[in-house]
Amino acid sequence: MKMQSAIRPLIALALGFIGVAGVAWAQSALEHPDWQGKGIKPPTPDHPLQEIISGIHFRTKETQAMQEDDFNNPGFLAIERAEAMWSKPDGAAGKSCASCHQDAPVTMKGVGAAMPKWNEVLKKPVNLEQQINMCRTERMQAEPWKFKSQELTDMTAYVRLQSRGMPVSPKVDGPMTPWFEKGKNLYYTRNGQLDLACAGCHEKNHGKFLRADFMSQGQSNGFPVYRLRDQRLIPLHERMEGCIFDVRGEPYKPLSDEFVALELYLAWRGIGLPVETPGVRN
Amino acid sequence: MTDAAASYNLLFKIELGENKNMNNAISRRQAFGLGAGVIVGLALPLRPTAALAKNDAEEAIKSFAGGKTPEKAKVKLELPEIAENGNTVPVTVSIESPMTKDSYVKDVLIIADGNPRAGVITFHFSPSAVPEANTRIRLAETQNVVAVAKMNDGSVYMASKEVKVTIGGCGG
Amino acid sequence: MAETAPKPRIRLDRKEVKAGETIEIKSLISHIMESGQRRDPQGNIIPRKIINKFTCELDGEMVFGADLEPAVSANPYFQFKIKPGKSGTLKFTWIDDDGSKIEATEQIKVT
């Protein structure tokens, strides 16, 4: 079992990210959290999961403690930054978010829980990041924020926070139907050199170890999340990019139709879960 | 169910079998399917034991302790046995001390013996502090974390704990 | 991380205590804690930029402090307890490698 430390990384590399000795070993050493029974019942019998469980229940007690108390949660540094930006004018129109939306805790309540949402003008669904940038370009005449910029991620988290505790409730019928189907298709389509679909890890094997990682259902209710790895807030599409990269695939572009469709389908898979933004994850 | 979902599920059932018991780790046979026959059995995701110090840990402890050999007592070090991610590892150190003007903890050095550099943080206490502190640290790999406490009379105590740092499957 | 001066977060579990009782303090500050060991895409080392010192003083007298190395995680977090002997102003100071200081204060009362 034991091998020279010099060649171990090479073999790890050759393996991609699936190591089996490690699976059994890590499980015996790591007391994984008690995740079963911590979720909710799916609203309809055709839902692919028997129990819908937030990602926080798959994390260690240390990580859970970091999310439980808003003061311990470093994601709130982002919230405070966004709170200050909310009423700061930007762009040629001299407006701030507050100029139209006044008090965020009142006006933004429930907005983030229902995203992505159908946009009648664009004839397609938009997610929170896109909606924020539409506000910036159309109403404020300001430059749109780049995806992954601190500003856009902070503001997305701040708006989502106003739905904290409310159930994730995307609309997937009517004109959203083809987008839902597109997202579902992507979820079950194998991708990359490792030839894995989202479902391979998150539907079939959550609550198990994938190498040293204890897999969750891949729910989106905590996003944007503060990742211990990156030590910053990560938007959902960046995490999805990471997943596809991990299976040695070529990720779709953030905010692309594909990722918005997948975001919609993921939201439906987590329907009824309370919004946790900003969550804390590994 | 869409066609893609149906055919996906079919494929998955063939390769992995049905997921009868969600509590179990992926069985060896199942995972061999996943790994497509590579030499999976050899991978060690975690180093089972930390190596001897390979940075300046010993020197750092020596110079902090002023030549004394720290006694393994009075210091308690709380760290997760396995860090979920090495970039943010919560650590709590506490020291037995009356914390009076005559007898108190002055400084506590935290060392990580497998990081590029050993020093992590040095806490400074006064008699009006409780001898306990918590912060979050970076650990580059599985290694020993050492806490050395120096009292106002110059006596030194220590504790150490090994923390396993996982090389995650889903680092992306 | 923001280029503007980071705003610290401080929380005291209580601000009024009897003599001999403890106050638990939590502090969090937004900072990248650039280790000086990473490289940019061009292969150049990204210069070290960390908070290297944190202090908590009561009316100018050191109560608790820390010297930080690059192995402290981004957004440095401290949780500690004090047993103040008198009422006064708690001053918290974070010192950046570039010499800049970030300060915050809290009033406490000991009865």
CSV table of N, CA and C in Angstrom, one decimal, chain B residues 57-145:
chain,number,residue,atom,x,y,z
B,57,ALA,N,10.9,24.4,11.9
B,57,ALA,CA,10.1,24.2,13.1
B,57,ALA,C,11.0,24.1,14.4
B,58,GLU,N,12.0,23.2,14.3
B,58,GLU,CA,12.8,23.0,15.5
B,58,GLU,C,13.5,24.3,15.9
B,59,GLU,N,14.1,24.9,15.0
B,59,GLU,CA,14.8,26.2,15.3
B,59,GLU,C,13.8,27.2,15.9
B,60,ALA,N,12.6,27.3,15.3
B,60,ALA,CA,11.7,28.3,15.8
B,60,ALA,C,11.3,28.0,17.2
B,61,ILE,N,11.1,26.7,17.5
B,61,ILE,CA,10.7,26.4,18.9
B,61,ILE,C,11.9,26.7,19.9
B,62,LYS,N,13.1,26.3,19.4
B,62,LYS,CA,14.2,26.5,20.3
B,62,LYS,C,14.4,28.0,20.6
B,63,SER,N,14.3,28.8,19.6
B,63,SER,CA,14.6,30.2,19.8
B,63,SER,C,13.5,30.9,20.7
B,64,PHE,N,12.2,30.4,20.5
B,64,PHE,CA,11.1,30.9,21.3
B,64,PHE,C,11.2,30.5,22.7
B,65,ALA,N,11.7,29.2,22.9
B,65,ALA,CA,11.8,28.7,24.3
B,65,ALA,C,13.0,29.1,25.0
B,66,GLY,N,13.8,29.9,24.4
B,66,GLY,CA,15.1,30.4,25.0
B,66,GLY,C,16.0,29.3,25.5
B,67,GLY,N,16.1,28.2,24.7
B,67,GLY,CA,17.0,27.1,25.0
B,67,GLY,C,16.4,26.1,25.9
B,68,LYS,N,15.3,26.3,26.5
B,68,LYS,CA,14.7,25.3,27.4
B,68,LYS,C,13.9,24.3,26.6
B,69,THR,N,13.8,23.1,27.1
B,69,THR,CA,13.0,22.1,26.5
B,69,THR,C,11.6,22.2,27.0
B,70,PRO,N,10.6,22.5,26.1
B,70,PRO,CA,9.2,22.6,26.6
B,70,PRO,C,8.7,21.3,27.2
B,71,GLU,N,8.0,21.4,28.3
B,71,GLU,CA,7.4,20.2,28.9
B,71,GLU,C,6.0,20.0,28.3
B,72,LYS,N,5.7,18.7,28.1
B,72,LYS,CA,4.4,18.4,27.5
B,72,LYS,C,3.3,18.5,28.5
B,73,ALA,N,2.9,19.7,28.9
B,73,ALA,CA,1.8,19.8,29.9
B,73,ALA,C,1.2,21.2,29.7
B,74,LYS,N,0.1,21.4,30.4
B,74,LYS,CA,-0.6,22.7,30.6
B,74,LYS,C,-1.2,23.3,29.3
B,75,VAL,N,-0.8,22.7,28.1
B,75,VAL,CA,-1.3,23.3,26.9
B,75,VAL,C,-2.3,22.4,26.2
B,76,LYS,N,-3.4,23.0,25.8
B,76,LYS,CA,-4.4,22.2,25.1
B,76,LYS,C,-4.6,22.8,23.7
B,77,LEU,N,-4.5,21.9,22.7
B,77,LEU,CA,-4.6,22.3,21.3
B,77,LEU,C,-5.8,21.6,20.7
B,78,GLU,N,-6.8,22.4,20.2
B,78,GLU,CA,-7.9,21.8,19.6
B,78,GLU,C,-7.9,22.1,18.1
B,79,LEU,N,-7.9,21.0,17.3
B,79,LEU,CA,-7.9,21.1,15.8
B,79,LEU,C,-8.7,20.0,15.3
B,80,PRO,N,-9.3,20.1,14.1
B,80,PRO,CA,-10.0,18.9,13.6
B,80,PRO,C,-9.0,17.8,13.2
B,81,GLU,N,-9.4,16.6,13.4
B,81,GLU,CA,-8.6,15.5,13.1
B,81,GLU,C,-8.3,15.5,11.6
B,82,ILE,N,-9.3,15.7,10.8
B,82,ILE,CA,-9.1,15.9,9.4
B,82,ILE,C,-9.7,17.2,9.0
B,83,ALA,N,-8.9,18.0,8.3
B,83,ALA,CA,-9.3,19.4,7.9
B,83,ALA,C,-10.1,19.2,6.6
B,84,GLU,N,-11.3,19.8,6.6
B,84,GLU,CA,-12.1,19.8,5.4
B,84,GLU,C,-11.3,20.4,4.2
B,85,ASN,N,-10.7,21.5,4.5
B,85,ASN,CA,-9.8,22.1,3.5
B,85,ASN,C,-8.6,22.8,4.3
B,86,GLY,N,-7.4,22.6,3.8
B,86,GLY,CA,-6.2,23.0,4.5
B,86,GLY,C,-6.1,24.5,4.5
B,87,ASN,N,-6.8,25.2,3.7
B,87,ASN,CA,-6.7,26.7,3.6
B,87,ASN,C,-7.3,27.4,4.8
B,88,THR,N,-8.3,26.8,5.4
B,88,THR,CA,-9.0,27.4,6.5
B,88,THR,C,-9.2,26.4,7.6
B,89,VAL,N,-8.3,26.3,8.5
B,89,VAL,CA,-8.4,25.2,9.6
B,89,VAL,C,-8.6,25.9,10.9
B,90,PRO,N,-9.7,25.7,11.6
B,90,PRO,CA,-9.9,26.4,12.9
B,90,PRO,C,-9.0,25.8,13.9
B,91,VAL,N,-8.4,26.6,14.8
B,91,VAL,CA,-7.5,26.1,15.8
B,91,VAL,C,-7.8,26.9,17.1
B,92,THR,N,-7.9,26.2,18.2
B,92,THR,CA,-8.1,26.8,19.5
B,92,THR,C,-6.9,26.3,20.4
B,93,VAL,N,-6.3,27.3,21.1
B,93,VAL,CA,-5.3,26.9,22.1
B,93,VAL,C,-5.7,27.4,23.4
B,94,SER,N,-5.5,26.6,24.5
B,94,SER,CA,-5.8,27.1,25.8
B,94,SER,C,-4.7,26.6,26.8
B,95,ILE,N,-4.4,27.4,27.8
B,95,ILE,CA,-3.3,27.1,28.7
B,95,ILE,C,-3.8,27.1,30.1
B,96,GLU,N,-3.3,26.2,30.9
B,96,GLU,CA,-3.6,26.2,32.3
B,96,GLU,C,-2.8,27.2,33.0
B,97,SER,N,-3.4,28.3,33.6
B,97,SER,CA,-2.6,29.3,34.3
B,97,SER,C,-3.6,30.1,35.1
B,98,PRO,N,-3.1,30.5,36.3
B,98,PRO,CA,-4.0,31.3,37.2
B,98,PRO,C,-4.2,32.7,36.6
B,99,MET,N,-3.4,33.2,35.7
B,99,MET,CA,-3.5,34.5,35.1
B,99,MET,C,-3.6,35.6,36.2
B,100,THR,N,-2.6,35.6,37.1
B,100,THR,CA,-2.4,36.7,38.0
B,100,THR,C,-1.2,37.5,37.6
B,101,LYS,N,-1.0,38.6,38.3
B,101,LYS,CA,0.2,39.4,38.0
B,101,LYS,C,1.5,38.6,38.2
B,102,ASP,N,1.4,37.7,39.2
B,102,ASP,CA,2.6,36.9,39.5
B,102,ASP,C,2.8,35.7,38.7
B,103,SER,N,1.7,35.2,38.1
B,103,SER,CA,1.8,33.9,37.3
B,103,SER,C,0.8,34.0,36.2
B,104,TYR,N,1.4,34.2,35.0
B,104,TYR,CA,0.5,34.2,33.8
B,104,TYR,C,1.2,33.7,32.5
B,105,VAL,N,0.5,33.4,31.5
B,105,VAL,CA,1.0,33.1,30.2
B,105,VAL,C,1.4,34.3,29.5
B,106,LYS,N,2.6,34.4,29.0
B,106,LYS,CA,3.0,35.6,28.2
B,106,LYS,C,2.7,35.4,26.7
B,107,ASP,N,3.4,34.4,26.1
B,107,ASP,CA,3.3,34.2,24.7
B,107,ASP,C,3.0,32.8,24.3
B,108,VAL,N,2.3,32.6,23.3
B,108,VAL,CA,2.0,31.2,22.8
B,108,VAL,C,2.3,31.2,21.3
B,109,LEU,N,3.3,30.3,20.9
B,109,LEU,CA,3.7,30.2,19.5
B,109,LEU,C,3.0,29.0,18.9
B,110,ILE,N,2.4,29.2,17.7
B,110,ILE,CA,1.9,28.1,17.0
B,110,ILE,C,2.8,27.8,15.8
B,111,ILE,N,3.1,26.5,15.7
B,111,ILE,CA,4.1,26.1,14.6
B,111,ILE,C,3.4,25.0,13.8
B,112,ALA,N,3.7,25.0,12.5
B,112,ALA,CA,3.2,23.9,11.6
B,112,ALA,C,4.4,23.3,11.0
B,113,ASP,N,4.7,22.0,11.3
B,113,ASP,CA,6.0,21.5,10.8
B,113,ASP,C,6.1,21.0,9.4
B,114,GLY,N,4.9,21.1,8.6
B,114,GLY,CA,5.0,20.7,7.2
B,114,GLY,C,4.7,21.9,6.3
B,115,ASN,N,4.5,23.1,6.8
B,115,ASN,CA,4.3,24.2,5.9
B,115,ASN,C,5.6,24.7,5.3
B,116,PRO,N,5.6,25.5,4.3
B,116,PRO,CA,6.8,26.1,3.7
B,116,PRO,C,7.7,26.7,4.8
B,117,ARG,N,7.0,27.4,5.7
B,117,ARG,CA,7.7,28.0,6.9
B,117,ARG,C,6.9,27.6,8.1
B,118,ALA,N,7.6,27.4,9.2
B,118,ALA,CA,7.0,26.8,10.4
B,118,ALA,C,6.1,27.7,11.1
B,119,GLY,N,6.5,29.0,11.2
B,119,GLY,CA,5.7,30.0,12.1
B,119,GLY,C,4.3,30.2,11.5
B,120,VAL,N,3.3,30.2,12.4
B,120,VAL,CA,1.9,30.4,12.0
B,120,VAL,C,1.5,31.7,12.7
B,121,ILE,N,1.6,31.7,14.0
B,121,ILE,CA,1.1,32.9,14.7
B,121,ILE,C,1.7,32.8,16.1
B,122,THR,N,1.9,34.0,16.7
B,122,THR,CA,2.3,34.1,18.2
B,122,THR,C,1.2,34.9,18.9
B,123,PHE,N,0.6,34.3,19.9
B,123,PHE,CA,-0.4,35.1,20.7
B,123,PHE,C,0.3,35.7,21.9
B,124,HIS,N,-0.1,36.9,22.3
B,124,HIS,CA,0.4,37.6,23.4
B,124,HIS,C,-0.7,37.8,24.4
B,125,PHE,N,-0.5,37.3,25.7
B,125,PHE,CA,-1.5,37.4,26.7
B,125,PHE,C,-1.0,38.4,27.8
B,126,SER,N,-2.0,38.9,28.6
B,126,SER,CA,-1.7,39.7,29.7
B,126,SER,C,-2.5,39.1,30.9
B,127,PRO,N,-2.2,39.5,32.1
B,127,PRO,CA,-3.0,38.9,33.2
B,127,PRO,C,-4.5,39.2,33.1
B,128,SER,N,-4.9,40.3,32.4
B,128,SER,CA,-6.3,40.5,32.2
B,128,SER,C,-6.9,39.8,31.0
B,129,ALA,N,-6.2,38.8,30.5
B,129,ALA,CA,-6.8,38.0,29.4
B,129,ALA,C,-7.0,36.6,29.9
B,130,VAL,N,-8.0,35.9,29.3
B,130,VAL,CA,-8.2,34.5,29.6
B,130,VAL,C,-7.2,33.7,28.7
B,131,PRO,N,-6.5,32.7,29.2
B,131,PRO,CA,-5.4,32.1,28.4
B,131,PRO,C,-6.0,31.1,27.4
B,132,GLU,N,-6.6,31.7,26.4
B,132,GLU,CA,-7.3,30.9,25.4
B,132,GLU,C,-7.5,31.8,24.1
B,133,ALA,N,-7.3,31.2,22.9
B,133,ALA,CA,-7.5,32.0,21.7
B,133,ALA,C,-7.8,31.0,20.6
B,134,ASN,N,-8.6,31.6,19.6
B,134,ASN,CA,-9.0,30.8,18.5
B,134,ASN,C,-8.8,31.6,17.2
B,135,THR,N,-8.3,30.9,16.2
B,135,THR,CA,-8.1,31.6,14.9
B,135,THR,C,-8.2,30.5,13.8
B,136,ARG,N,-8.0,30.9,12.5
B,136,ARG,CA,-8.1,30.0,11.4
B,136,ARG,C,-6.8,30.1,10.6
B,137,ILE,N,-6.2,28.9,10.3
B,137,ILE,CA,-4.9,28.8,9.8
B,137,ILE,C,-4.8,28.0,8.5
B,138,ARG,N,-3.7,28.1,7.8
B,138,ARG,CA,-3.4,27.4,6.5
B,138,ARG,C,-2.4,26.3,6.8
B,139,LEU,N,-2.8,25.1,6.4
B,139,LEU,CA,-1.9,23.9,6.5
B,139,LEU,C,-1.7,23.3,5.1
B,140,ALA,N,-0.5,23.3,4.6
B,140,ALA,CA,-0.2,22.9,3.2
B,140,ALA,C,-0.4,21.4,3.0
B,141,GLU,N,-0.3,20.6,4.0
B,141,GLU,CA,-0.4,19.2,3.9
B,141,GLU,C,-0.6,18.6,5.3
B,142,THR,N,-0.8,17.3,5.3
B,142,THR,CA,-0.9,16.6,6.6
B,142,THR,C,0.4,16.8,7.4
B,143,GLN,N,0.2,17.2,8.7
B,143,GLN,CA,1.4,17.6,9.4
B,143,GLN,C,1.1,17.8,10.9
B,144,ASN,N,2.1,18.0,11.7
B,144,ASN,CA,1.9,18.3,13.1
B,144,ASN,C,1.8,19.8,13.4
B,145,VAL,N,0.8,20.2,14.2
B,145,VAL,CA,0.7,21.5,14.7
B,145,VAL,C,1.1,21.5,16.1
